[in-house]
Amino acid sequence: MSEYILGIETSCDETAAAIVKDGRDIVANVVASQIDSHRRFGGVVPEIASRHHVEQITVVLEETFQQAGITIEDIDAIAVTEGPGLVGALLVGVNAAKGLAFAHHKPLIGVHHIAGHIYANRLEKEFRFPLLALVVSGGHTELILMREHGDFDIIGETRDDAAGEAYDKVARTLSLPYPGGPQIDQLATEGEANIDFPRAWLEEDSFDFSFSGLKSAVINTLHNAKQKGQTLESKDVAASFQASVVEVLTEKTFKAATQYQVKQVIVAGGVAANKGLRQSMIAKFKQAPAIDLLFPPLSLCTDNAAMIAAAGSIAYQQGHRAGLDLNANPSFSLERYAKRP
Ligand code: KG4
Ligand code: ZN
């Protein structure tokens, strides 16, 4: 018999629900984005996010079941993003999931948001272990080694800004609208990487990242040019900034993948949509043809609930269950999630 997992995601600015069959097939996937409401503030406003989630969650859930053509009674378990994220936003999803689980006597599963981003890739292709995940989103930049399902070992992480955060901040400096990542990605294809921005390689054996120096270098370069009465082309700044981010991400991921002798490398999170990153990774991994390189489809790179249901399916099979005392966990660590009872 097939297994149906309902996923719910409200950690930031998308209200999302989805139903995934047998951990890998999307039956329904609904995302209500709030980007338009936050754009005029140049970023996500937590209070506004929570309010939108409250308004949207029931509508999104109804639409999900309509799309799937099944009812809540056909669902085996309800998986919800427990954290990390904005507490007021997370609470809306957690409470909706708890309400449904209680009313319909369904098992409840708390899912880590980053585990979700990683498992978005399993909706494309089956995992092969050991695998290395490069997670690059608005809040995270991590290299995660997985030896089996549900096992997450962080071997490198950012020491300051996340990759997506750097994109968004540089975009704001260039007066581009929020979220800046896709805007810079597009501009970068039109410009030339002719400004030599720094690459933070850090210590020889470190798989950590740092993007705040690069961000400052971009801001300083723009500022100095302005003071000298020069104008820099935004498209060249975008291309040069992106070249720096992409080179560091690609080189560190490749080095870790060969050092840990992984079978698969998967890229996850909003920045996984980046065209420059995709091209650079594909080109680099031609040097290691035995390693299977995977990107999620564009629609599953940014926040969605299909990824939460996919990660929830594994947690369900591994016997993880949350009680009705499940709470939002805004600073939930992936390692704690992996070690939960
Ligand atoms: O994974 P996500 O939806 O949310 C978090 O969990 O953080 O990622 C959003 C981030 C934003 O910083 C956005 O600017 C970035 O992903 N992003 C991109 C692209 N598309 C989204 N960054 C670079 N290039 C893109 N094409
Ligand atoms: Zn995310």
mmCIF file of N, CA and C and ligand atoms in Angstrom, residues 9 11-12 113-114 117 137-140 269-270 301-304 307, ligand 2:
data_model
loop_
_atom_site.group_PDB
_atom_site.id
_atom_site.type_symbol
_atom_site.label_atom_id
_atom_site.label_comp_id
_atom_site.label_asym_id
_atom_site.label_seq_id
_atom_site.Cartn_x
_atom_site.Cartn_y
_atom_site.Cartn_z
ATOM 1 N N GLU A 9 4.755 23.782 5.591
ATOM 2 C CA GLU A 9 5.961 24.621 5.762
ATOM 3 C C GLU A 9 5.539 26.086 5.896
ATOM 4 N N SER A 11 8.039 28.429 7.631
ATOM 5 C CA SER A 11 9.143 28.947 8.454
ATOM 6 C C SER A 11 9.538 30.376 8.134
ATOM 7 N N CYS A 12 9.221 30.838 6.915
ATOM 8 C CA CYS A 12 9.644 32.200 6.557
ATOM 9 C C CYS A 12 8.519 32.933 5.834
ATOM 10 N N HIS A 113 14.041 22.238 8.747
ATOM 11 C CA HIS A 113 13.892 22.915 7.449
ATOM 12 C C HIS A 113 15.011 22.542 6.464
ATOM 13 N N ILE A 114 16.235 22.434 6.954
ATOM 14 C CA ILE A 114 17.364 22.118 6.066
ATOM 15 C C ILE A 114 17.310 20.664 5.600
ATOM 16 N N HIS A 117 15.171 20.895 2.671
ATOM 17 C CA HIS A 117 15.860 21.366 1.454
ATOM 18 C C HIS A 117 16.684 20.234 0.832
ATOM 19 N N SER A 137 21.139 28.756 1.183
ATOM 20 C CA SER A 137 19.833 29.418 1.196
ATOM 21 C C SER A 137 19.980 30.802 1.803
ATOM 22 N N GLY A 138 18.838 31.425 2.112
ATOM 23 C CA GLY A 138 18.879 32.759 2.696
ATOM 24 C C GLY A 138 19.462 32.757 4.094
ATOM 25 N N GLY A 139 19.296 31.644 4.793
ATOM 26 C CA GLY A 139 19.758 31.583 6.177
ATOM 27 C C GLY A 139 20.910 30.611 6.403
ATOM 28 N N HIS A 140 21.267 29.822 5.405
ATOM 29 C CA HIS A 140 22.254 28.748 5.620
ATOM 30 C C HIS A 140 23.259 28.615 4.494
ATOM 31 N N GLY A 269 18.532 24.377 -1.466
ATOM 32 C CA GLY A 269 18.253 25.718 -0.949
ATOM 33 C C GLY A 269 18.062 26.712 -2.085
ATOM 34 N N GLY A 270 17.579 27.897 -1.743
ATOM 35 C CA GLY A 270 17.232 28.904 -2.740
ATOM 36 C C GLY A 270 18.345 29.212 -3.736
ATOM 37 N N CYS A 301 13.692 24.495 -5.311
ATOM 38 C CA CYS A 301 14.884 25.080 -4.668
ATOM 39 C C CYS A 301 14.470 25.962 -3.505
ATOM 40 N N THR A 302 13.528 26.852 -3.750
ATOM 41 C CA THR A 302 13.083 27.760 -2.686
ATOM 42 C C THR A 302 12.038 27.034 -1.825
ATOM 43 N N ASP A 303 11.617 27.696 -0.744
ATOM 44 C CA ASP A 303 10.796 27.024 0.259
ATOM 45 C C ASP A 303 9.502 26.445 -0.304
ATOM 46 N N ASN A 304 9.231 25.205 0.077
ATOM 47 C CA ASN A 304 8.004 24.504 -0.347
ATOM 48 C C ASN A 304 7.728 23.415 0.682
ATOM 49 N N MET A 307 9.199 19.236 -0.030
ATOM 50 C CA MET A 307 10.488 18.830 0.556
ATOM 51 C C MET A 307 10.319 18.424 2.021
HETATM 52 ZN ZN ZN B 2 14.516 27.511 2.993
#
